[in-house]
Amino acid sequence: MRQKKPSVGNGTVLERLRASGLRPTRQRLALAKLLFARGHRHASAEQLFNEAKTQRIDVSLATVYNALHDFTAKGLLREISIDSGGSYFDTNTSYHHHFYFERSGRLEDIAGDRIAISALPEAPGGAEISRVDIIIRVNG
Amino acid sequence: MRQKKPSVGNGTVLERLRASGLRPTRQRLALAKLLFARGHRHASAEQLFNEAKTQRIDVSLATVYNALHDFTAKGLLREISIDSGGSYFDTNTSYHHHFYFERSGRLEDIAGDRIAISALPEAPGGAEISRVDIIIRVNG
DNA sequence: AAGAAGATTAGAATGGCTCTAATATACCGT
DNA sequence: ACGGTATATTAGAGCCATTCTAATCTTCTT
């Protein structure tokens, strides 16, 4: 029997981790809460690390990276690299695309059905397509 | 009047640099020749640097980066970042897209007209679209 | 040929990320 | 609940691509 009274949203996050086969450690729970507590977001490792620090969550940078990669491997996050020198992790893992604001470095989701691709070439050499990434760069 | 007999393709490369307003230095000419001598290619800074070394072209790594960025700024190259940790520079600057082979890290061009986008959303806040990048990731 | 603007350079510095290997925690069977 | 084992966390070192610095050299213009 659990002794601690679960705070708001804790249960859901805990279940998500368990369902993915990830041990719900204190750090992973805290980070998952930061990521998934409210609507979708695009977070960098550094950002998440700083948020954790601000909220007095004791977690190392290495653990932030580990958690982000573990979450990604389990399909809880999707990793996006735009320019070399930093990935974002997107909590929206459904089929969709991105606006990239070159000035600010911000990302914004584009719902999957707002871009219609009417011709998609076969992958050469019988390779399997694992993902189609569309990034619309805007200077804003 | 020029004293040196131009070797094959030198003239063209020289003209391209001049036309771009880039001083045709020894290093830039050599690198441009490596890049543009034969059909289109996707080169990393490290790759180009090594090719230069192999051909006894005396050039520093910083200069390779400077040249690649200068060429990109002048529209002679297009920079492509897939995963954080390395850019490629594409000598094909016309409208086209890419296959990315996840296993090998190789890139392959997809002619612009082989992918048809039948709906493209407006950029938010009246921003201008500067580029549309489509990367088809294949596991091959 | 001489001055000014621009380019090159080696090496140091930076930034994002990963590795190491020691310590701590969660899980399972009893 | 207890002990053992697999798994996770950590600080700090290390790595790799890239950029910076500031001294030197080259190209261009006159």
mmCIF file of C-alpha atoms (C1' of nucleotides) in Angstrom:
data_model
loop_
_atom_site.group_PDB
_atom_site.id
_atom_site.type_symbol
_atom_site.label_atom_id
_atom_site.label_comp_id
_atom_site.label_asym_id
_atom_site.label_seq_id
_atom_site.Cartn_x
_atom_site.Cartn_y
_atom_site.Cartn_z
ATOM 1 C CA MET A 1 0.000 0.000 0.000
ATOM 2 C CA ARG A 2 1.290 3.435 -0.903
ATOM 3 C CA GLN A 3 1.892 5.832 1.936
ATOM 4 C CA LYS A 4 2.273 9.043 -0.028
ATOM 5 C CA LYS A 5 -0.803 10.960 -1.018
ATOM 6 C CA PRO A 6 -0.504 11.358 -4.781
ATOM 7 C CA SER A 7 -0.533 14.972 -5.952
ATOM 8 C CA VAL A 8 -2.549 16.080 -8.941
ATOM 9 C CA GLY A 9 -1.665 14.293 -12.152
ATOM 10 C CA ASN A 10 0.886 12.095 -10.478
ATOM 11 C CA GLY A 11 -1.153 8.973 -10.959
ATOM 12 C CA THR A 12 -1.518 9.426 -14.676
ATOM 13 C CA VAL A 13 2.174 10.051 -15.196
ATOM 14 C CA LEU A 14 3.047 7.093 -13.030
ATOM 15 C CA GLU A 15 0.765 4.857 -15.059
ATOM 16 C CA ARG A 16 2.267 6.086 -18.300
ATOM 17 C CA LEU A 17 5.754 5.232 -17.120
ATOM 18 C CA ARG A 18 4.723 1.821 -15.861
ATOM 19 C CA ALA A 19 2.826 1.102 -19.061
ATOM 20 C CA SER A 20 6.029 1.852 -20.992
ATOM 21 C CA GLY A 21 8.083 -0.468 -18.848
ATOM 22 C CA LEU A 22 10.041 2.412 -17.336
ATOM 23 C CA ARG A 23 10.654 2.338 -13.616
ATOM 24 C CA PRO A 24 8.866 5.285 -12.108
ATOM 25 C CA THR A 25 11.760 6.803 -10.242
ATOM 26 C CA ARG A 26 11.509 10.091 -8.404
ATOM 27 C CA GLN A 27 13.434 11.858 -11.184
ATOM 28 C CA ARG A 28 11.530 10.364 -14.093
ATOM 29 C CA LEU A 29 8.224 11.132 -12.403
ATOM 30 C CA ALA A 30 9.194 14.733 -11.790
ATOM 31 C CA LEU A 31 10.453 15.237 -15.327
ATOM 32 C CA ALA A 32 7.425 13.524 -16.843
ATOM 33 C CA LYS A 33 5.211 15.815 -14.844
ATOM 34 C CA LEU A 34 7.042 18.875 -16.141
ATOM 35 C CA LEU A 35 6.702 17.581 -19.659
ATOM 36 C CA PHE A 36 3.183 16.225 -19.672
ATOM 37 C CA ALA A 37 1.370 18.216 -16.993
ATOM 38 C CA ARG A 38 -0.228 20.703 -19.381
ATOM 39 C CA GLY A 39 -0.777 20.605 -23.148
ATOM 40 C CA HIS A 40 1.890 19.718 -25.656
ATOM 41 C CA ARG A 41 5.281 21.335 -25.674
ATOM 42 C CA HIS A 42 8.710 21.376 -27.293
ATOM 43 C CA ALA A 43 11.423 21.208 -24.675
ATOM 44 C CA SER A 44 15.186 21.132 -24.882
ATOM 45 C CA ALA A 45 17.276 19.216 -22.374
ATOM 46 C CA GLU A 46 18.713 22.429 -21.019
ATOM 47 C CA GLN A 47 15.270 23.996 -20.623
ATOM 48 C CA LEU A 48 13.917 21.010 -18.756
ATOM 49 C CA PHE A 49 16.988 20.879 -16.549
ATOM 50 C CA ASN A 50 16.521 24.541 -15.616
ATOM 51 C CA GLU A 51 12.835 24.111 -14.873
ATOM 52 C CA ALA A 52 13.681 21.236 -12.600
ATOM 53 C CA LYS A 53 16.275 23.313 -10.784
ATOM 54 C CA THR A 54 13.824 26.182 -10.370
ATOM 55 C CA GLN A 55 11.328 23.829 -8.785
ATOM 56 C CA ARG A 56 13.982 22.409 -6.454
ATOM 57 C CA ILE A 57 13.809 19.030 -8.120
ATOM 58 C CA ASP A 58 17.179 17.444 -7.521
ATOM 59 C CA VAL A 59 18.212 15.889 -10.791
ATOM 60 C CA SER A 60 21.447 15.839 -12.760
ATOM 61 C CA LEU A 61 21.803 16.919 -16.366
ATOM 62 C CA ALA A 62 22.833 13.384 -17.328
ATOM 63 C CA THR A 63 19.573 12.085 -15.910
ATOM 64 C CA VAL A 64 17.607 14.636 -17.895
ATOM 65 C CA TYR A 65 19.254 13.366 -21.060
ATOM 66 C CA ASN A 66 18.736 9.758 -20.016
ATOM 67 C CA ALA A 67 15.076 10.366 -19.273
ATOM 68 C CA LEU A 68 14.452 12.230 -22.526
ATOM 69 C CA HIS A 69 16.056 9.442 -24.523
ATOM 70 C CA ASP A 70 14.262 6.738 -22.577
ATOM 71 C CA PHE A 71 10.932 8.502 -23.086
ATOM 72 C CA THR A 72 11.687 8.897 -26.773
ATOM 73 C CA ALA A 73 12.631 5.238 -27.123
ATOM 74 C CA LYS A 74 9.282 4.284 -25.573
ATOM 75 C CA GLY A 75 7.341 6.571 -27.862
ATOM 76 C CA LEU A 76 6.366 9.091 -25.201
ATOM 77 C CA LEU A 77 8.351 11.825 -26.957
ATOM 78 C CA ARG A 78 9.527 12.605 -30.436
ATOM 79 C CA GLU A 79 12.980 14.083 -30.957
ATOM 80 C CA ILE A 80 13.414 16.923 -33.428
ATOM 81 C CA SER A 81 16.705 18.391 -34.622
ATOM 82 C CA ILE A 82 16.583 21.521 -36.699
ATOM 83 C CA ASP A 83 19.988 23.088 -36.627
ATOM 84 C CA SER A 84 22.980 21.208 -35.382
ATOM 85 C CA GLY A 85 23.480 22.234 -31.809
ATOM 86 C CA GLY A 86 20.412 21.212 -29.914
ATOM 87 C CA SER A 87 17.419 18.883 -30.104
ATOM 88 C CA TYR A 88 13.895 19.517 -29.036
ATOM 89 C CA PHE A 89 11.660 16.887 -27.560
ATOM 90 C CA ASP A 90 8.043 17.096 -28.606
ATOM 91 C CA THR A 91 5.345 15.701 -26.349
ATOM 92 C CA ASN A 92 3.067 15.442 -29.351
ATOM 93 C CA THR A 93 3.915 12.074 -30.869
ATOM 94 C CA SER A 94 1.071 11.882 -33.339
ATOM 95 C CA TYR A 95 1.583 12.527 -37.050
ATOM 96 C CA HIS A 96 2.247 16.216 -37.533
ATOM 97 C CA HIS A 97 4.770 18.739 -38.812
ATOM 98 C CA HIS A 98 6.435 21.959 -37.699
ATOM 99 C CA PHE A 99 6.852 25.621 -38.279
ATOM 100 C CA TYR A 100 10.301 26.772 -37.290
ATOM 101 C CA PHE A 101 10.746 30.450 -36.466
ATOM 102 C CA GLU A 102 14.273 31.187 -37.537
ATOM 103 C CA ARG A 103 14.638 34.349 -35.517
ATOM 104 C CA SER A 104 13.500 32.998 -32.168
ATOM 105 C CA GLY A 105 14.257 29.311 -32.614
ATOM 106 C CA ARG A 106 10.686 28.494 -31.614
ATOM 107 C CA LEU A 107 8.766 25.495 -32.931
ATOM 108 C CA GLU A 108 5.043 25.310 -33.577
ATOM 109 C CA ASP A 109 3.056 22.226 -34.480
ATOM 110 C CA ILE A 110 1.209 21.875 -37.758
ATOM 111 C CA ALA A 111 -1.591 19.310 -37.539
ATOM 112 C CA GLY A 112 -0.906 16.332 -39.769
ATOM 113 C CA ASP A 113 -3.936 16.932 -41.955
ATOM 114 C CA ARG A 114 -3.044 20.538 -42.712
ATOM 115 C CA ILE A 115 -0.346 19.415 -45.121
ATOM 116 C CA ALA A 116 -1.398 17.024 -47.820
ATOM 117 C CA ILE A 117 1.328 15.161 -49.670
ATOM 118 C CA SER A 118 -0.121 13.846 -52.893
ATOM 119 C CA ALA A 119 2.949 12.032 -54.153
ATOM 120 C CA LEU A 120 5.562 10.278 -52.098
ATOM 121 C CA PRO A 121 8.471 8.537 -53.789
ATOM 122 C CA GLU A 122 9.415 4.961 -53.014
ATOM 123 C CA ALA A 123 12.391 4.590 -50.742
ATOM 124 C CA PRO A 124 15.382 3.494 -52.832
ATOM 125 C CA GLY A 125 16.679 -0.037 -52.585
ATOM 126 C CA GLY A 126 13.521 -1.302 -50.965
ATOM 127 C CA ALA A 127 14.257 0.558 -47.738
ATOM 128 C CA GLU A 128 11.397 1.236 -45.362
ATOM 129 C CA ILE A 129 10.233 4.763 -44.696
ATOM 130 C CA SER A 130 10.416 5.283 -40.971
ATOM 131 C CA ARG A 131 9.310 8.888 -40.802
ATOM 132 C CA VAL A 132 8.510 11.924 -42.926
ATOM 133 C CA ASP A 133 9.567 15.218 -41.392
ATOM 134 C CA ILE A 134 8.334 18.473 -42.836
ATOM 135 C CA ILE A 135 9.745 21.675 -41.413
ATOM 136 C CA ILE A 136 8.476 24.981 -42.720
ATOM 137 C CA ARG A 137 11.005 27.662 -41.903
ATOM 138 C CA VAL A 138 9.586 31.110 -41.438
ATOM 139 C CA ASN A 139 11.450 34.285 -40.631
ATOM 140 C CA GLY A 140 9.382 35.487 -37.740
ATOM 141 C CA MET B 1 46.613 39.789 -67.211
ATOM 142 C CA ARG B 2 46.684 36.364 -65.636
ATOM 143 C CA GLN B 3 49.983 34.491 -65.788
ATOM 144 C CA LYS B 4 48.775 31.073 -64.598
ATOM 145 C CA LYS B 5 47.341 28.686 -67.107
ATOM 146 C CA PRO B 6 43.924 27.776 -65.705
ATOM 147 C CA SER B 7 43.469 24.060 -65.068
ATOM 148 C CA VAL B 8 40.234 22.313 -65.956
ATOM 149 C CA GLY B 9 37.187 23.846 -64.359
ATOM 150 C CA ASN B 10 39.204 26.494 -62.591
ATOM 151 C CA GLY B 11 37.845 29.300 -64.691
ATOM 152 C CA THR B 12 34.250 28.397 -64.033
ATOM 153 C CA VAL B 13 34.812 28.170 -60.310
ATOM 154 C CA LEU B 14 36.669 31.439 -60.317
ATOM 155 C CA GLU B 15 33.834 33.141 -62.133
ATOM 156 C CA ARG B 16 31.304 31.752 -59.725
ATOM 157 C CA LEU B 17 33.204 33.145 -56.770
ATOM 158 C CA ARG B 18 33.657 36.535 -58.391
ATOM 159 C CA ALA B 19 30.010 36.628 -59.408
ATOM 160 C CA SER B 20 29.096 36.039 -55.764
ATOM 161 C CA GLY B 21 31.319 38.845 -54.575
ATOM 162 C CA LEU B 22 33.687 36.424 -52.836
ATOM 163 C CA ARG B 23 37.391 37.008 -53.262
ATOM 164 C CA PRO B 24 38.823 34.060 -55.131
ATOM 165 C CA THR B 25 41.563 33.119 -52.729
ATOM 166 C CA ARG B 26 43.703 30.040 -53.149
ATOM 167 C CA GLN B 27 41.795 28.242 -50.397
ATOM 168 C CA ARG B 28 38.323 29.135 -51.609
ATOM 169 C CA LEU B 29 39.182 28.160 -55.152
ATOM 170 C CA ALA B 30 40.544 24.804 -54.052
ATOM 171 C CA LEU B 31 37.555 24.048 -51.861
ATOM 172 C CA ALA B 32 35.096 25.201 -54.495
ATOM 173 C CA LYS B 33 36.764 22.884 -56.988
ATOM 174 C CA LEU B 34 36.432 19.949 -54.618
ATOM 175 C CA LEU B 35 32.789 20.794 -54.104
ATOM 176 C CA PHE B 36 31.668 21.683 -57.592
ATOM 177 C CA ALA B 37 34.065 19.793 -59.856
ATOM 178 C CA ARG B 38 31.727 16.875 -60.528
ATOM 179 C CA GLY B 39 27.986 16.445 -60.051
ATOM 180 C CA HIS B 40 26.124 17.383 -56.901
ATOM 181 C CA ARG B 41 27.218 16.203 -53.497
ATOM 182 C CA HIS B 42 26.516 16.394 -49.785
ATOM 183 C CA ALA B 43 29.693 17.211 -47.897
ATOM 184 C CA SER B 44 30.454 17.736 -44.240
ATOM 185 C CA ALA B 45 33.111 20.158 -43.075
ATOM 186 C CA GLU B 46 35.242 17.316 -41.790
ATOM 187 C CA GLN B 47 34.964 15.408 -45.069
ATOM 188 C CA LEU B 48 35.992 18.401 -47.126
ATOM 189 C CA PHE B 49 38.855 19.162 -44.783
ATOM 190 C CA ASN B 50 40.157 15.614 -45.151
ATOM 191 C CA GLU B 51 39.870 15.669 -48.921
ATOM 192 C CA ALA B 52 41.849 18.870 -48.966
ATOM 193 C CA LYS B 53 44.530 17.328 -46.770
ATOM 194 C CA THR B 54 44.729 14.260 -48.994
ATOM 195 C CA GLN B 55 45.284 16.465 -52.013
ATOM 196 C CA ARG B 56 47.980 18.451 -50.190
ATOM 197 C CA ILE B 57 45.839 21.571 -50.222
ATOM 198 C CA ASP B 58 47.049 23.591 -47.283
ATOM 199 C CA VAL B 59 43.941 24.888 -45.561
ATOM 200 C CA SER B 60 42.871 25.131 -41.952
ATOM 201 C CA LEU B 61 39.676 23.698 -40.547
ATOM 202 C CA ALA B 62 38.508 27.178 -39.610
ATOM 203 C CA THR B 63 38.851 28.222 -43.223
ATOM 204 C CA VAL B 64 36.826 25.236 -44.370
ATOM 205 C CA TYR B 65 34.032 26.328 -42.046
ATOM 206 C CA ASN B 66 34.383 29.941 -43.147
ATOM 207 C CA ALA B 67 34.245 28.976 -46.804
ATOM 208 C CA LEU B 68 31.253 26.686 -46.360
ATOM 209 C CA HIS B 69 29.347 29.402 -44.546
ATOM 210 C CA ASP B 70 30.356 32.079 -47.026
ATOM 211 C CA PHE B 71 29.292 29.881 -49.938
ATOM 212 C CA THR B 72 26.003 29.158 -48.179
ATOM 213 C CA ALA B 73 25.379 32.852 -47.519
ATOM 214 C CA LYS B 74 25.887 33.536 -51.215
ATOM 215 C CA GLY B 75 23.534 30.774 -52.265
ATOM 216 C CA LEU B 76 26.197 28.477 -53.691
ATOM 217 C CA LEU B 77 25.421 25.843 -51.070
ATOM 218 C CA ARG B 78 22.488 24.808 -48.936
ATOM 219 C CA GLU B 79 23.084 23.713 -45.366
ATOM 220 C CA ILE B 80 21.220 20.712 -44.051
ATOM 221 C CA SER B 81 21.110 19.527 -40.436
ATOM 222 C CA ILE B 82 19.487 16.236 -39.700
ATOM 223 C CA ASP B 83 20.635 15.093 -36.319
ATOM 224 C CA SER B 84 22.368 17.442 -33.973
ATOM 225 C CA GLY B 85 26.049 16.824 -34.323
ATOM 226 C CA GLY B 86 26.959 17.664 -37.875
ATOM 227 C CA SER B 87 25.693 19.593 -40.886
ATOM 228 C CA TYR B 88 25.908 18.688 -44.503
ATOM 229 C CA PHE B 89 26.388 21.187 -47.285
ATOM 230 C CA ASP B 90 24.489 20.418 -50.449
ATOM 231 C CA THR B 91 25.780 21.697 -53.782
ATOM 232 C CA ASN B 92 22.288 21.339 -55.191
ATOM 233 C CA THR B 93 20.576 24.577 -54.277
ATOM 234 C CA SER B 94 17.473 24.137 -56.401
ATOM 235 C CA TYR B 95 14.137 23.156 -54.870
ATOM 236 C CA HIS B 96 14.359 19.555 -53.759
ATOM 237 C CA HIS B 97 14.119 17.269 -50.757
ATOM 238 C CA HIS B 98 16.040 14.424 -49.131
ATOM 239 C CA PHE B 99 16.079 10.814 -48.208
ATOM 240 C CA TYR B 100 18.051 10.222 -45.051
ATOM 241 C CA PHE B 101 19.444 6.752 -44.500
ATOM 242 C CA GLU B 102 19.406 6.365 -40.760
ATOM 243 C CA ARG B 103 21.866 3.487 -40.613
ATOM 244 C CA SER B 104 24.598 5.040 -42.710
ATOM 245 C CA GLY B 105 23.867 8.723 -42.218
ATOM 246 C CA ARG B 106 23.824 9.165 -46.007
ATOM 247 C CA LEU B 107 21.667 11.737 -47.797
ATOM 248 C CA GLU B 108 20.088 11.382 -51.223
ATOM 249 C CA ASP B 109 18.325 14.070 -53.203
ATOM 250 C CA ILE B 110 14.675 13.825 -54.142
ATOM 251 C CA ALA B 111 13.826 16.022 -57.113
ATOM 252 C CA GLY B 112 11.426 18.786 -56.163
ATOM 253 C CA ASP B 113 8.663 17.570 -58.439
ATOM 254 C CA ARG B 114 8.663 14.036 -57.029
ATOM 255 C CA ILE B 115 6.881 15.230 -53.917
ATOM 256 C CA ALA B 116 3.695 17.165 -54.428
ATOM 257 C CA ILE B 117 2.307 19.136 -51.543
ATOM 258 C CA SER B 118 -1.306 19.919 -52.210
ATOM 259 C CA ALA B 119 -1.988 22.042 -49.165
ATOM 260 C CA LEU B 120 0.417 24.328 -47.395
ATOM 261 C CA PRO B 121 -0.698 26.270 -44.337
ATOM 262 C CA GLU B 122 -0.191 30.000 -44.018
ATOM 263 C CA ALA B 123 2.683 30.990 -41.794
ATOM 264 C CA PRO B 124 1.291 32.262 -38.498
ATOM 265 C CA GLY B 125 1.378 35.943 -37.683
ATOM 266 C CA GLY B 126 1.977 36.961 -41.263
ATOM 267 C CA ALA B 127 5.492 35.540 -41.233
ATOM 268 C CA GLU B 128 7.146 34.715 -44.530
ATOM 269 C CA ILE B 129 7.963 31.148 -45.462
ATOM 270 C CA SER B 130 11.659 31.022 -46.205
ATOM 271 C CA ARG B 131 12.014 27.334 -46.928
ATOM 272 C CA VAL B 132 10.184 24.025 -46.811
ATOM 273 C CA ASP B 133 12.348 21.082 -45.839
ATOM 274 C CA ILE B 134 11.102 17.564 -46.306
ATOM 275 C CA ILE B 135 13.246 14.737 -45.007
ATOM 276 C CA ILE B 136 12.149 11.180 -45.555
ATOM 277 C CA ARG B 137 13.918 8.968 -43.078
ATOM 278 C CA VAL B 138 14.489 5.428 -44.228
ATOM 279 C CA ASN B 139 16.163 2.622 -42.339
ATOM 280 C CA GLY B 140 18.595 1.462 -44.982
ATOM 281 C "C1'" DA C 1 53.860 50.090 -55.000
ATOM 282 C "C1'" DA C 2 51.226 51.149 -50.863
ATOM 283 C "C1'" DG C 3 47.242 51.260 -48.001
ATOM 284 C "C1'" DA C 4 43.000 49.329 -46.656
ATOM 285 C "C1'" DA C 5 39.824 45.789 -46.595
ATOM 286 C "C1'" DG C 6 39.231 41.220 -46.302
ATOM 287 C "C1'" DA C 7 40.914 36.254 -45.574
ATOM 288 C "C1'" DT C 8 43.586 32.742 -43.243
ATOM 289 C "C1'" DT C 9 45.515 30.578 -39.378
ATOM 290 C "C1'" DA C 10 46.690 27.801 -34.978
ATOM 291 C "C1'" DG C 11 45.123 27.023 -31.057
ATOM 292 C "C1'" DA C 12 42.054 28.070 -27.324
ATOM 293 C "C1'" DA C 13 37.345 28.174 -26.056
ATOM 294 C "C1'" DT C 14 32.483 26.825 -26.221
ATOM 295 C "C1'" DG C 15 28.285 24.134 -26.134
ATOM 296 C "C1'" DG C 16 25.656 20.162 -26.368
ATOM 297 C "C1'" DC C 17 25.887 15.839 -25.315
ATOM 298 C "C1'" DT C 18 27.859 11.141 -23.693
ATOM 299 C "C1'" DC C 19 30.794 8.269 -20.795
ATOM 300 C "C1'" DT C 20 32.596 6.396 -16.487
ATOM 301 C "C1'" DA C 21 32.358 4.009 -12.538
ATOM 302 C "C1'" DA C 22 30.810 4.675 -7.972
ATOM 303 C "C1'" DT C 23 26.499 5.062 -5.247
ATOM 304 C "C1'" DA C 24 21.636 4.661 -4.646
ATOM 305 C "C1'" DT C 25 16.988 2.957 -5.657
ATOM 306 C "C1'" DA C 26 13.230 -0.009 -7.225
ATOM 307 C "C1'" DC C 27 11.718 -4.468 -7.954
ATOM 308 C "C1'" DC C 28 11.142 -9.484 -7.200
ATOM 309 C "C1'" DG C 29 11.014 -13.679 -4.626
ATOM 310 C "C1'" DT C 30 10.773 -15.378 -0.280
ATOM 311 C "C1'" DA D 1 9.239 -6.860 5.495
ATOM 312 C "C1'" DC D 2 14.199 -8.515 3.805
ATOM 313 C "C1'" DG D 3 17.757 -9.353 0.809
ATOM 314 C "C1'" DG D 4 19.589 -9.756 -3.647
ATOM 315 C "C1'" DT D 5 19.822 -8.201 -8.246
ATOM 316 C "C1'" DA D 6 18.835 -5.406 -11.993
ATOM 317 C "C1'" DT D 7 18.317 -0.815 -13.054
ATOM 318 C "C1'" DA D 8 18.834 4.242 -12.372
ATOM 319 C "C1'" DT D 9 21.285 8.319 -10.818
ATOM 320 C "C1'" DT D 10 25.217 11.178 -10.327
ATOM 321 C "C1'" DA D 11 29.384 14.396 -10.630
ATOM 322 C "C1'" DG D 12 32.698 15.171 -13.260
ATOM 323 C "C1'" DA D 13 35.656 14.081 -17.034
ATOM 324 C "C1'" DG D 14 35.700 13.601 -21.895
ATOM 325 C "C1'" DC D 15 34.287 14.206 -26.679
ATOM 326 C "C1'" DC D 16 33.136 16.284 -30.988
ATOM 327 C "C1'" DA D 17 31.546 19.801 -34.037
ATOM 328 C "C1'" DT D 18 31.868 24.303 -34.350
ATOM 329 C "C1'" DT D 19 33.236 29.164 -33.299
ATOM 330 C "C1'" DC D 20 36.332 32.625 -31.459
ATOM 331 C "C1'" DT D 21 40.666 35.313 -31.038
ATOM 332 C "C1'" DA D 22 44.007 38.156 -32.560
ATOM 333 C "C1'" DA D 23 48.122 37.877 -35.153
ATOM 334 C "C1'" DT D 24 49.661 37.380 -39.936
ATOM 335 C "C1'" DC D 25 49.036 37.329 -44.778
ATOM 336 C "C1'" DT D 26 46.651 38.207 -49.365
ATOM 337 C "C1'" DT D 27 43.906 40.541 -52.513
ATOM 338 C "C1'" DC D 28 42.118 44.607 -54.377
ATOM 339 C "C1'" DT D 29 42.081 49.527 -55.441
ATOM 340 C "C1'" DT D 30 44.474 53.553 -56.435
#
